[in-house]
Coordinates of C-alpha atoms and ligand atoms in Angstrom, one line a residue:
M316 CA -90.6 -101.7 -119.5
C317 CA -87.1 -101.5 -120.9
G318 CA -86.6 -101.2 -124.6
I319 CA -84.3 -103.5 -126.5
I320 CA -82.9 -103.4 -130.0
G321 CA -80.1 -105.6 -131.9
Y322 CA -78.9 -105.4 -135.4
I323 CA -76.7 -107.5 -137.8
G324 CA -76.4 -106.8 -141.4
K325 CA -74.5 -104.9 -144.1
H326 CA -74.9 -101.4 -142.6
K327 CA -73.3 -99.6 -139.7
A328 CA -75.1 -100.8 -136.7
T329 CA -74.7 -97.6 -134.6
P330 CA -77.2 -95.2 -136.2
I331 CA -79.6 -98.0 -136.7
L332 CA -79.5 -98.9 -133.0
V333 CA -79.6 -95.4 -131.8
N334 CA -82.7 -94.6 -133.9
G335 CA -84.4 -97.6 -132.8
L336 CA -83.9 -96.6 -129.3
K337 CA -85.4 -93.2 -130.0
R338 CA -88.6 -95.1 -131.1
L339 CA -88.6 -96.7 -127.8
E340 CA -88.4 -93.5 -125.7
Y341 CA -92.3 -93.7 -125.4
R342 CA -91.9 -96.7 -123.1
G343 CA -90.4 -94.3 -120.5
Y344 CA -86.6 -94.9 -119.5
D345 CA -84.0 -93.4 -117.1
S346 CA -80.8 -94.6 -118.9
S347 CA -79.6 -96.3 -122.0
G348 CA -76.6 -98.1 -123.5
I349 CA -75.1 -99.6 -126.6
A350 CA -72.4 -102.2 -127.5
I351 CA -71.0 -102.6 -131.0
F352 CA -68.6 -105.2 -132.4
N353 CA -66.0 -103.2 -134.2
D354 CA -62.3 -104.0 -135.5
G355 CA -62.2 -107.2 -133.4
K356 CA -63.7 -106.1 -130.2
I357 CA -66.8 -104.9 -128.6
Y358 CA -67.1 -101.1 -127.8
L359 CA -69.5 -100.1 -125.0
A360 CA -71.2 -96.7 -124.3
K361 CA -73.8 -95.9 -121.4
A362 CA -75.4 -92.7 -120.5
K363 CA -78.1 -91.6 -117.8
G364 CA -81.0 -89.5 -119.0
R365 CA -82.0 -89.0 -122.7
I366 CA -80.9 -90.9 -125.8
I367 CA -79.1 -87.9 -127.1
E368 CA -76.7 -88.1 -124.1
L369 CA -75.8 -91.8 -125.4
E370 CA -75.6 -90.7 -129.0
K371 CA -72.7 -88.0 -127.9
K372 CA -70.8 -91.2 -126.7
T373 CA -70.9 -93.1 -130.0
P374 CA -68.0 -92.1 -132.2
S375 CA -68.6 -91.8 -135.9
N376 CA -65.7 -94.4 -136.4
W377 CA -67.7 -97.0 -134.9
D378 CA -68.1 -99.0 -138.2
G379 CA -69.2 -102.2 -136.9
N380 CA -72.3 -103.9 -138.5
I381 CA -73.5 -105.9 -135.5
G382 CA -74.6 -104.5 -132.1
I383 CA -77.3 -104.3 -129.2
A384 CA -78.8 -101.4 -127.4
H385 CA -81.1 -100.8 -124.5
T386 CA -83.3 -98.2 -122.7
R387 CA -83.5 -98.9 -119.1
W388 CA -86.6 -98.5 -116.8
A389 CA -85.1 -99.1 -113.5
T390 CA -86.6 -102.0 -111.4
H391 CA -83.5 -103.1 -109.3
G392 CA -80.6 -100.5 -108.8
E393 CA -80.7 -96.7 -109.3
P394 CA -80.8 -95.3 -112.6
N395 CA -77.2 -94.4 -113.6
E396 CA -74.5 -95.5 -116.2
Q397 CA -73.4 -98.3 -114.0
N398 CA -76.7 -99.9 -114.0
A399 CA -77.5 -99.2 -117.4
H400 CA -77.5 -102.2 -120.0
P401 CA -75.8 -104.0 -121.6
Q402 CA -74.4 -105.6 -118.5
V403 CA -70.9 -107.3 -118.9
D404 CA -69.4 -110.4 -117.4
C405 CA -65.9 -110.5 -115.8
S406 CA -64.1 -111.2 -119.2
G407 CA -65.7 -108.4 -120.8
K408 CA -66.7 -110.4 -123.6
I409 CA -70.3 -111.2 -122.9
F410 CA -72.9 -108.4 -123.3
V411 CA -76.3 -108.6 -122.1
C412 CA -79.5 -106.5 -122.4
H413 CA -82.6 -107.5 -120.4
N414 CA -86.2 -106.6 -120.1
G415 CA -88.0 -108.2 -117.1
I416 CA -87.2 -109.2 -113.4
I417 CA -85.0 -111.9 -112.2
E418 CA -86.8 -112.9 -108.8
N419 CA -83.9 -114.9 -107.5
Y420 CA -81.1 -112.8 -108.7
K421 CA -79.9 -112.4 -105.0
E422 CA -79.3 -116.0 -104.5
L423 CA -77.7 -116.3 -107.8
K424 CA -75.4 -113.3 -107.2
E425 CA -74.1 -114.6 -103.9
E426 CA -73.3 -117.9 -105.5
L427 CA -71.5 -116.3 -108.4
I428 CA -69.5 -114.1 -106.0
K429 CA -68.5 -117.1 -104.0
N430 CA -67.3 -118.6 -107.3
G431 CA -65.1 -115.4 -107.7
H432 CA -67.2 -113.4 -110.0
K433 CA -66.8 -109.6 -109.7
F434 CA -70.1 -107.5 -109.9
K435 CA -70.0 -103.7 -111.0
S436 CA -73.8 -103.0 -110.8
D437 CA -76.7 -103.2 -108.6
T438 CA -78.9 -104.7 -111.2
D439 CA -80.5 -108.2 -111.2
T440 CA -79.5 -108.3 -115.0
E441 CA -75.8 -108.6 -114.4
V442 CA -76.4 -112.0 -112.9
L443 CA -77.1 -113.3 -116.4
S444 CA -73.8 -112.1 -117.8
H445 CA -71.9 -113.9 -115.2
L446 CA -74.1 -117.1 -115.4
I447 CA -73.4 -117.2 -119.2
E448 CA -69.7 -116.7 -118.5
K449 CA -69.8 -119.5 -116.0
N450 CA -71.3 -121.9 -118.7
M451 CA -69.3 -120.8 -121.8
R452 CA -67.5 -124.1 -122.1
Y453 CA -70.8 -125.4 -123.7
G454 CA -70.7 -122.7 -126.3
P455 CA -72.8 -119.6 -126.6
E456 CA -76.2 -121.1 -127.1
L457 CA -76.1 -123.7 -124.4
A458 CA -74.3 -121.2 -122.0
I459 CA -77.5 -119.2 -122.3
A460 CA -80.0 -122.1 -122.0
K461 CA -78.2 -123.7 -119.0
S462 CA -78.2 -120.1 -117.3
L463 CA -81.8 -119.4 -118.0
K464 CA -82.7 -122.8 -116.5
L465 CA -81.5 -121.3 -113.1
V466 CA -83.6 -118.2 -113.4
K467 CA -86.9 -117.5 -111.9
G468 CA -88.7 -114.5 -113.2
T469 CA -89.3 -112.8 -116.4
Y470 CA -87.0 -112.0 -119.3
G471 CA -86.6 -110.9 -122.9
I472 CA -82.8 -110.9 -123.3
V473 CA -80.4 -110.4 -126.1
V474 CA -76.7 -111.2 -125.9
L475 CA -73.6 -110.3 -127.9
F476 CA -70.5 -112.3 -127.7
A477 CA -66.9 -110.8 -128.5
N478 CA -65.8 -114.1 -129.5
Y479 CA -68.9 -114.9 -131.8
P480 CA -69.4 -111.8 -133.7
D481 CA -71.4 -113.4 -136.4
R482 CA -74.4 -113.7 -134.3
I483 CA -76.9 -112.2 -131.6
I484 CA -78.7 -114.6 -129.4
A485 CA -82.0 -113.8 -127.7
A486 CA -84.4 -115.7 -125.5
R487 CA -87.9 -114.8 -124.2
N488 CA -89.9 -115.5 -121.1
S489 CA -92.8 -113.2 -120.6
S490 CA -91.1 -110.0 -122.0
P491 CA -92.0 -109.6 -125.6
L492 CA -89.3 -110.0 -128.4
V493 CA -89.8 -109.6 -132.1
I494 CA -87.3 -110.6 -134.9
G495 CA -87.1 -108.4 -137.9
I496 CA -86.3 -110.0 -141.2
G497 CA -84.7 -107.4 -143.5
N498 CA -82.8 -107.6 -146.8
G499 CA -79.5 -108.8 -145.8
E500 CA -79.9 -107.9 -142.4
R501 CA -81.7 -109.1 -139.3
L502 CA -83.0 -107.2 -136.2
I503 CA -84.4 -108.0 -132.7
A504 CA -86.4 -105.5 -130.5
S505 CA -88.8 -105.5 -127.6
D506 CA -91.4 -104.1 -129.8
A507 CA -91.9 -103.6 -133.6
S508 CA -91.8 -99.9 -133.4
A509 CA -88.1 -99.8 -133.0
I510 CA -87.5 -101.8 -136.3
L511 CA -90.4 -100.9 -138.7
N512 CA -88.2 -98.5 -140.6
R513 CA -86.0 -101.4 -141.6
T514 CA -88.5 -104.0 -142.1
R515 CA -92.2 -105.0 -141.7
N516 CA -91.4 -108.7 -141.9
V517 CA -91.3 -110.2 -138.5
I518 CA -91.4 -113.2 -136.3
Y519 CA -93.0 -112.7 -132.8
M520 CA -91.1 -114.8 -130.4
N521 CA -93.0 -117.2 -127.9
D522 CA -92.2 -117.9 -124.3
G523 CA -89.5 -120.6 -124.0
E524 CA -87.8 -119.8 -127.4
M525 CA -84.4 -118.9 -128.1
V526 CA -83.2 -117.4 -131.5
V527 CA -79.6 -117.4 -133.1
I528 CA -79.6 -114.4 -135.6
R529 CA -77.0 -114.0 -138.3
K530 CA -77.3 -111.3 -140.9
D531 CA -78.7 -113.6 -143.4
N532 CA -80.5 -116.2 -141.3
I533 CA -82.1 -117.1 -138.2
K534 CA -82.4 -120.2 -136.2
L535 CA -85.2 -120.6 -133.6
F536 CA -85.3 -123.1 -130.8
G537 CA -87.8 -124.2 -128.4
F538 CA -86.0 -124.8 -125.1
N539 CA -87.8 -126.3 -122.2
K540 CA -86.3 -125.4 -118.9
N541 CA -87.1 -128.8 -117.7
Q542 CA -85.1 -130.6 -120.5
D543 CA -81.5 -130.7 -120.9
P544 CA -80.8 -127.7 -123.1
S545 CA -79.0 -130.0 -125.5
A546 CA -82.3 -131.4 -126.3
F547 CA -83.2 -128.1 -128.3
Q548 CA -85.7 -128.6 -131.0
G549 CA -85.1 -126.5 -133.9
L550 CA -88.6 -124.8 -134.8
N551 CA -90.0 -124.5 -138.3
I552 CA -90.3 -120.7 -139.0
S553 CA -92.0 -120.8 -142.3
K554 CA -95.5 -120.3 -140.7
R555 CA -94.3 -117.8 -138.2
K556 CA -93.5 -114.8 -140.6
E557 CA -95.9 -111.9 -140.3
K558 CA -96.1 -108.6 -141.8
V559 CA -96.7 -105.6 -139.6
E560 CA -99.4 -103.3 -141.0
W561 CA -99.2 -101.0 -138.1
T562 CA -97.7 -97.5 -138.3
I563 CA -94.9 -96.8 -136.0
D564 CA -97.3 -94.7 -133.6
S565 CA -99.7 -97.4 -133.3
A566 CA -96.9 -99.9 -132.8
Q567 CA -95.7 -98.0 -129.8
K568 CA -99.2 -98.6 -128.4
N569 CA -99.2 -102.2 -129.1
G570 CA -102.1 -101.8 -131.5
Y571 CA -104.2 -99.9 -129.1
P572 CA -105.5 -96.3 -130.3
H573 CA -104.0 -94.6 -127.1
F574 CA -101.7 -95.2 -124.3
M575 CA -104.5 -95.0 -121.7
L576 CA -106.3 -97.8 -123.3
K577 CA -103.2 -99.9 -123.5
E578 CA -102.4 -99.3 -119.8
V579 CA -106.0 -100.1 -118.8
F580 CA -105.7 -103.3 -120.5
E581 CA -102.2 -103.9 -119.0
Q582 CA -103.6 -104.1 -115.5
P583 CA -103.6 -107.8 -115.3
E584 CA -100.0 -107.8 -116.1
S585 CA -99.1 -104.9 -114.0
L586 CA -100.9 -106.3 -110.9
T587 CA -99.0 -109.5 -111.5
N588 CA -95.7 -107.5 -111.4
S589 CA -96.9 -105.8 -108.4
L590 CA -97.7 -108.9 -106.5
R591 CA -95.0 -111.0 -107.8
G592 CA -93.0 -112.9 -105.1
R593 CA -94.9 -110.9 -102.4
I594 CA -97.8 -113.2 -101.6
I595 CA -96.7 -116.1 -99.2
K596 CA -100.1 -118.1 -99.4
N597 CA -99.2 -120.9 -97.2
N598 CA -98.7 -118.8 -94.0
G599 CA -101.1 -115.9 -95.1
F600 CA -98.2 -113.4 -95.2
A601 CA -96.9 -110.6 -97.5
K602 CA -93.3 -110.6 -98.2
L603 CA -92.1 -106.9 -98.8
G604 CA -88.2 -106.9 -99.2
G605 CA -88.3 -103.1 -99.1
L606 CA -89.7 -103.1 -95.5
E607 CA -87.1 -105.9 -94.1
E608 CA -84.8 -103.4 -92.4
I609 CA -87.5 -101.5 -90.7
K610 CA -89.8 -104.3 -89.8
N611 CA -89.2 -104.1 -86.1
R612 CA -89.8 -100.4 -86.0
L613 CA -93.2 -101.1 -88.0
K614 CA -94.0 -103.6 -85.2
K615 CA -94.0 -100.7 -82.7
I616 CA -95.9 -98.0 -84.8
D617 CA -99.4 -97.2 -83.3
R618 CA -100.5 -94.7 -85.8
I619 CA -100.2 -94.0 -89.7
I620 CA -100.5 -91.0 -91.7
I621 CA -101.0 -91.7 -95.5
S622 CA -100.4 -88.9 -98.0
G623 CA -100.3 -88.2 -101.7
C624 CA -102.1 -86.1 -104.5
G625 CA -104.9 -86.9 -106.8
T626 CA -105.3 -90.4 -107.7
A627 CA -102.5 -91.5 -105.3
Y628 CA -104.4 -89.9 -102.4
L629 CA -107.5 -91.6 -103.3
A630 CA -105.6 -94.8 -103.2
G631 CA -104.2 -94.0 -99.8
A632 CA -108.0 -93.3 -98.6
I633 CA -108.8 -96.9 -99.6
G634 CA -105.6 -98.1 -98.1
K635 CA -106.5 -96.6 -94.8
L636 CA -109.5 -98.7 -94.5
M637 CA -107.6 -101.8 -95.5
I638 CA -104.9 -101.1 -92.8
E639 CA -107.4 -100.4 -90.2
E640 CA -109.5 -103.5 -90.9
L641 CA -106.5 -105.8 -91.0
S642 CA -104.2 -104.4 -88.3
G643 CA -106.5 -102.3 -86.1
L644 CA -103.9 -99.5 -86.6
P645 CA -105.5 -96.1 -86.6
C646 CA -104.8 -94.5 -90.0
E647 CA -105.3 -91.0 -91.2
V648 CA -105.1 -90.1 -95.0
E649 CA -104.2 -86.4 -95.9
L650 CA -103.9 -84.5 -99.1
A651 CA -100.2 -83.7 -99.4
S652 CA -101.0 -80.2 -100.5
E653 CA -102.7 -79.6 -97.2
L654 CA -100.7 -81.8 -94.9
R655 CA -97.5 -80.0 -95.7
Y656 CA -98.7 -76.9 -94.1
R657 CA -100.2 -78.5 -90.9
N658 CA -98.6 -78.7 -87.4
L659 CA -97.5 -82.2 -87.2
P660 CA -98.7 -84.2 -84.3
A661 CA -97.0 -83.7 -81.0
S662 CA -96.8 -87.5 -80.2
R663 CA -94.9 -89.0 -83.0
Q664 CA -92.6 -91.6 -81.5
N665 CA -94.6 -94.4 -82.9
L666 CA -96.0 -92.7 -86.0
A667 CA -95.3 -93.8 -89.6
M668 CA -96.0 -91.8 -92.8
V669 CA -96.6 -93.3 -96.1
A670 CA -96.1 -91.2 -99.1
I671 CA -97.9 -92.6 -102.3
S672 CA -96.6 -91.4 -105.7
Q673 CA -96.5 -93.0 -109.2
S674 CA -93.8 -90.6 -110.5
G675 CA -92.0 -90.1 -107.1
E676 CA -91.6 -86.6 -108.0
T677 CA -94.9 -84.8 -107.0
A678 CA -94.0 -81.4 -105.4
D679 CA -96.6 -81.4 -102.7
T680 CA -96.1 -85.0 -101.7
L681 CA -92.2 -84.5 -101.6
A682 CA -92.9 -81.4 -99.3
A683 CA -95.1 -83.2 -97.0
L684 CA -92.7 -86.0 -96.7
R685 CA -89.9 -83.7 -95.8
R686 CA -91.8 -82.3 -93.1
F687 CA -92.1 -85.7 -91.5
K688 CA -88.4 -86.4 -92.2
E689 CA -87.4 -83.2 -90.3
K690 CA -89.2 -84.7 -87.2
N691 CA -87.4 -87.9 -87.6
I692 CA -90.7 -89.7 -88.2
L693 CA -90.5 -93.1 -90.0
T694 CA -91.4 -92.5 -93.7
L695 CA -92.4 -95.2 -96.3
G696 CA -92.8 -94.8 -100.0
I697 CA -95.2 -96.5 -102.4
V698 CA -93.6 -95.4 -105.6
N699 CA -93.6 -96.6 -109.2
V700 CA -90.6 -94.9 -110.6
V701 CA -87.3 -96.6 -109.3
G702 CA -84.7 -94.1 -108.0
S703 CA -87.2 -91.1 -108.0
T704 CA -86.8 -88.5 -105.4
I705 CA -89.5 -89.7 -103.1
S706 CA -88.3 -93.3 -103.3
R707 CA -84.7 -92.1 -102.4
E708 CA -86.0 -89.9 -99.6
T709 CA -88.1 -92.2 -97.7
D710 CA -86.7 -94.5 -95.1
A711 CA -88.0 -97.5 -96.8
G712 CA -90.7 -98.5 -99.3
I713 CA -92.3 -100.8 -101.7
Y714 CA -92.0 -100.2 -105.6
N715 CA -95.1 -100.9 -107.5
H716 CA -93.3 -102.6 -110.6
A717 CA -96.3 -101.4 -112.6
G718 CA -94.0 -100.4 -115.5
P719 CA -93.9 -97.0 -117.0
E720 CA -97.3 -95.2 -117.1
I721 CA -97.4 -92.9 -120.3
G722 CA -101.0 -91.6 -120.3
V723 CA -101.6 -88.7 -118.0
A724 CA -104.4 -90.4 -116.3
S725 CA -103.3 -92.8 -113.6
T726 CA -104.9 -96.0 -114.5
K727 CA -102.7 -99.1 -113.8
A728 CA -100.6 -97.0 -111.3
F729 CA -103.9 -96.9 -109.1
T730 CA -104.6 -100.4 -109.2
S731 CA -101.0 -101.3 -108.3
Q732 CA -101.2 -98.8 -105.5
L733 CA -104.3 -100.5 -104.1
A734 CA -102.7 -103.9 -104.5
V735 CA -99.3 -102.8 -102.6
L736 CA -101.5 -101.1 -99.9
A737 CA -103.5 -104.4 -99.4
L738 CA -100.0 -106.2 -99.1
L739 CA -99.0 -103.7 -96.6
A740 CA -102.3 -104.1 -94.7
L741 CA -101.6 -107.8 -94.6
F742 CA -97.9 -107.3 -93.4
L743 CA -99.0 -105.1 -90.6
G744 CA -102.0 -107.1 -89.7
R745 CA -99.8 -110.4 -89.5
Q746 CA -97.4 -108.6 -87.3
R747 CA -100.3 -107.8 -84.9
N748 CA -103.4 -109.9 -84.3
L749 CA -104.4 -111.0 -87.8
L750 CA -104.8 -114.7 -87.6
K751 CA -103.0 -116.9 -90.0
L752 CA -106.2 -118.4 -91.2
D753 CA -107.6 -114.9 -92.2
G754 CA -104.2 -114.0 -93.7
K755 CA -104.2 -117.0 -95.9
K756 CA -107.7 -116.0 -97.2
I757 CA -106.7 -112.6 -98.1
A758 CA -103.4 -113.8 -99.7
E759 CA -105.4 -116.3 -101.8
E760 CA -107.9 -113.6 -102.9
L761 CA -104.9 -111.1 -103.8
A762 CA -103.4 -113.9 -105.9
L763 CA -106.6 -114.0 -107.9
L764 CA -106.6 -110.3 -108.7
P765 CA -104.8 -110.3 -112.1
Q766 CA -107.2 -112.9 -113.5
L767 CA -110.3 -111.3 -112.1
C768 CA -109.1 -108.0 -113.6
H769 CA -108.7 -109.7 -117.0
H770 CA -112.4 -111.0 -116.5
V771 CA -113.6 -107.5 -116.0
L772 CA -111.8 -106.1 -119.1
I773 CA -113.2 -108.7 -121.3
H774 CA -116.7 -108.5 -120.0
S775 CA -117.1 -104.6 -119.6
N776 CA -115.1 -103.1 -122.3
K777 CA -117.8 -103.2 -125.0
M778 CA -120.6 -102.3 -122.5
A779 CA -118.7 -99.3 -121.2
K780 CA -118.2 -98.1 -124.6
A781 CA -121.9 -98.3 -125.4
I782 CA -122.8 -96.5 -122.1
A783 CA -120.4 -93.8 -123.0
E784 CA -122.0 -93.4 -126.4
K785 CA -125.3 -93.2 -124.6
Y786 CA -124.3 -90.4 -122.1
K787 CA -121.7 -88.6 -124.4
N788 CA -123.9 -85.5 -124.3
F789 CA -124.4 -85.3 -120.6
N790 CA -122.3 -82.7 -118.8
N791 CA -122.9 -83.6 -115.1
F792 CA -122.3 -86.7 -113.4
L793 CA -122.5 -87.9 -109.6
Y794 CA -120.3 -90.8 -108.5
M795 CA -121.3 -92.3 -105.4
G796 CA -120.2 -95.1 -103.0
R797 CA -119.8 -96.2 -99.5
K798 CA -116.9 -97.5 -97.3
Y799 CA -114.3 -99.0 -99.7
N800 CA -115.9 -97.5 -102.7
F801 CA -116.3 -94.0 -101.2
P802 CA -112.9 -93.2 -102.4
T803 CA -113.5 -95.1 -105.7
A804 CA -116.3 -92.8 -106.4
F805 CA -114.1 -89.9 -106.2
E806 CA -111.4 -91.6 -108.4
G807 CA -114.1 -92.4 -110.9
A808 CA -115.1 -88.7 -110.9
L809 CA -111.5 -87.7 -111.3
K810 CA -111.0 -90.0 -114.3
L811 CA -114.1 -88.5 -116.1
K812 CA -113.2 -84.9 -115.2
E813 CA -109.6 -85.1 -116.6
I814 CA -110.2 -87.3 -119.6
S815 CA -113.7 -85.9 -121.0
Y816 CA -113.6 -82.5 -119.2
A817 CA -117.3 -83.1 -118.1
H818 CA -118.3 -82.1 -114.7
A819 CA -118.1 -85.0 -112.3
E820 CA -118.2 -85.2 -108.5
G821 CA -117.6 -87.9 -106.0
C822 CA -119.9 -88.3 -103.0
G823 CA -120.3 -90.6 -100.1
A824 CA -123.7 -92.1 -100.7
G825 CA -124.6 -91.4 -97.2
E826 CA -124.3 -87.7 -97.9
M827 CA -126.7 -87.7 -100.6
K828 CA -129.6 -86.4 -98.5
H829 CA -127.5 -83.9 -96.9
G830 CA -127.4 -81.8 -100.2
P831 CA -126.0 -83.4 -103.3
I832 CA -129.6 -85.1 -104.2
A833 CA -130.8 -81.6 -104.8
M834 CA -128.8 -81.7 -108.0
I835 CA -130.4 -84.9 -109.3
D836 CA -132.8 -84.8 -112.2
E837 CA -133.0 -86.5 -115.7
N838 CA -130.1 -84.5 -116.9
F839 CA -127.7 -85.4 -114.0
P840 CA -126.9 -89.1 -114.2
T841 CA -125.4 -91.1 -111.1
I842 CA -122.8 -93.7 -111.2
A843 CA -123.2 -95.9 -108.2
I844 CA -120.5 -98.2 -107.2
A845 CA -122.6 -100.8 -105.4
P846 CA -121.0 -104.3 -105.2
L847 CA -122.8 -107.0 -103.1
D848 CA -121.0 -106.0 -100.0
S849 CA -121.7 -105.1 -96.3
V850 CA -123.3 -101.7 -97.4
Y851 CA -125.1 -102.9 -100.5
D852 CA -128.5 -102.4 -98.9
K853 CA -127.8 -98.8 -98.2
M854 CA -126.5 -98.3 -101.7
A855 CA -129.8 -99.9 -103.0
S856 CA -131.7 -97.3 -101.0
N857 CA -129.8 -94.5 -102.3
M858 CA -130.4 -95.8 -105.9
E859 CA -134.1 -95.9 -105.3
E860 CA -134.0 -92.4 -103.9
I861 CA -132.4 -91.3 -107.2
K862 CA -134.6 -93.2 -109.3
S863 CA -137.8 -91.8 -107.6
R864 CA -136.4 -88.2 -108.7
H865 CA -136.2 -89.4 -112.5
G866 CA -132.2 -89.5 -112.0
K867 CA -130.5 -92.0 -114.4
I868 CA -128.3 -94.6 -112.8
I869 CA -125.3 -96.5 -114.1
A870 CA -124.5 -99.2 -111.4
I871 CA -121.3 -101.1 -110.9
T872 CA -122.2 -104.3 -109.2
T873 CA -121.4 -107.9 -108.6
E874 CA -122.2 -110.4 -111.0
G875 CA -125.3 -112.4 -110.3
N876 CA -127.0 -109.3 -108.9
K877 CA -130.0 -109.6 -111.2
K878 CA -132.1 -107.1 -109.1
I879 CA -130.0 -104.2 -110.2
K880 CA -132.0 -104.4 -113.6
H881 CA -135.1 -103.0 -111.7
I882 CA -133.2 -100.1 -110.4
A883 CA -130.6 -98.9 -112.6
D884 CA -130.7 -97.8 -116.2
D885 CA -127.5 -99.3 -117.1
W886 CA -125.0 -101.6 -115.1
L887 CA -121.6 -103.2 -115.3
Y888 CA -120.5 -106.2 -113.3
I889 CA -117.6 -107.2 -111.6
P890 CA -116.6 -110.7 -110.2
K891 CA -116.8 -111.5 -106.4
T892 CA -113.8 -110.6 -104.4
L893 CA -113.1 -109.6 -100.8
E894 CA -115.0 -106.3 -100.0
M895 CA -111.6 -104.5 -99.4
L896 CA -110.4 -105.5 -102.9
T897 CA -113.6 -104.3 -104.7
P898 CA -112.2 -101.1 -105.7
I899 CA -109.5 -102.6 -107.8
L900 CA -112.2 -104.2 -109.9
A901 CA -115.0 -101.6 -109.8
V902 CA -112.5 -98.9 -111.0
I903 CA -111.8 -100.6 -114.2
P904 CA -115.2 -100.0 -115.7
L905 CA -114.9 -96.3 -114.5
Q906 CA -111.7 -96.1 -116.3
L907 CA -113.1 -97.4 -119.5
F908 CA -116.4 -95.1 -119.2
A909 CA -114.1 -92.2 -118.7
Y910 CA -111.8 -93.3 -121.7
Y911 CA -114.7 -93.7 -124.1
M912 CA -116.3 -90.5 -122.9
G913 CA -113.2 -88.6 -123.8
V914 CA -112.8 -90.5 -127.1
S915 CA -116.6 -89.8 -128.0
R916 CA -115.7 -86.0 -127.5
G917 CA -112.6 -86.2 -129.8
L918 CA -110.4 -85.4 -126.9
D919 CA -106.5 -86.3 -126.6
V920 CA -107.1 -88.9 -123.8
D921 CA -103.4 -89.5 -123.4
K922 CA -102.5 -85.9 -123.1
P923 CA -105.5 -83.9 -121.5
R924 CA -105.3 -80.2 -121.6
N925 CA -103.8 -78.3 -118.7
L926 CA -102.5 -81.5 -117.2
A927 CA -98.9 -82.9 -116.7
K928 CA -98.1 -86.5 -116.1
S929 CA -96.0 -85.4 -113.0
V930 CA -96.7 -82.3 -111.1
T931 CA -93.3 -81.3 -109.9
V932 CA -94.4 -77.7 -109.3
E933 CA -96.8 -76.4 -106.6
Ligands
AGP31 C1 -104.6 -88.9 -111.8 O1 -105.2 -89.5 -113.0 C2 -103.8 -87.6 -112.1 N1 -102.9 -87.8 -113.3 C3 -103.1 -87.0 -110.9 O2 -104.1 -86.8 -109.8 C4 -102.1 -87.9 -110.2 O3 -102.7 -89.0 -109.5 C5 -101.3 -86.9 -109.2 O4 -100.8 -85.8 -109.9 C6 -100.2 -87.6 -108.4 O5 -99.3 -88.0 -109.1 P1 -98.1 -89.0 -108.6 O6 -98.8 -90.4 -108.3 O7 -97.1 -89.2 -109.6 O8 -97.5 -88.3 -107.2

């Protein structure tokens, strides 16, 4: 997510804004920018990379006491100065910082260009600057409201006008904004951590609200997109003022004790963003803009090789089953650290390679990708970081839009990868023999995922914590699953290993009797991922075999499965969904269990020992 801060008051705005951006660095970003009103005009500076690069571009004589600033996490357009915010209109008098995604920006941009507007960036945000310019005859407040009426998507925006230097105007729809009320100064920010050193007195904006901020007062309005903006209702703010008790550190985690837990709980939102605008329910189709240019080549492929590392590889192992089930395409999944040394298949005319990587910088995945590119094999990326190396080197791809993942453990990125792979499987299936009726069912189930994910979080969090407390002194765990939850078992084991340092291994449940069951006794618990699916009966037999050897069982199963109480020692439920989507829900209790095991051992769950968030070395 991007970081936003605005200031108006009696002090120099520049240092306050730059320091505020530094407190937003934890959100992850690739570039930044600042606009300051000074001596009758607005001065603008932007920089790619760290905030310090921006600071070098803000001269000490920028004495203005009003300004806005932004750290960008790219969603549309490469990370560079041109695409950094604030984005400016043609007149050079309207400066906009934005957090969120404008879904219909292409249509709006085309219309504006037809009306003579000149664009300088590849961002969706710049559309707002020109829309506001187009509506300026109504005055700044109505110009913003009329412009936002046309926007589909999410936004938290702050706007600075050269012709109205006594105010900052902000509006919110889904992307958080908080107003700071200081002594003779007012601030606005995307989260409280940016402004806590100035004031703890805040007002949290709600969706559909706009605020006009002056140095000694604020006017809050409710604006309904369906009403004429002139029908604004001023809102009473007396009951809205709150005092932030958090420290800056906890404010950055939005009140969660760790980034990992925050990101586990962000999954309903990250799944919403990953699926946004990509599910076409009425004809059971997946709309993937990033594949548009190669869709005809994709129609011809007859084989896919998926590759990645760690959790990304395990997502690929689940994606393989999805693609084979929906499209009938033979699909292999390979560890990138091995694939990069393999002889590539001779017949590769109709082969496609899919590289999965949250960071887009993993050395082994990049090396494997480059082997395929050397042979002119079609390459696709499923990447979270926009503009990352892998995203730039693949022929096409699908961005996760999961937002920055700060915790070293991959949590929301994993479920986002699975959701995107399900979309890809649907896309490929509907290009082939998958019936519209079946596609519609899958599309409908996909659309339900964010709320099902929320349901799992609410109903399993406490239980996962209690189970972790019960097993915190165990040091060996077996995770087992079958079919779609075979890779899920390995992902659960990976989470536990990297967060709690306990020994954990994944195992295909069908493999138990071929060796692993020899390890089982009362000191070696098993986590069984056993939703009520096509292989549940087999899983139930595996659990019985473990039980008869005094092995303890923690089961993940479908709500309503009462029999589990007679088999397992502990259990966590997930709601019913399509078999191929169960890993997206089943992994959540596993993430929570790993998190609470790490916390119960007093470990740094955000930065586990020996690990890096992005393994850019081999
Ligand atoms: C997962 O929890 C680990 N942090 C690690 O396995 C990670 O998935 C792997 O390094 C791949 O990273 P990438 O997705 O950024 O390529």
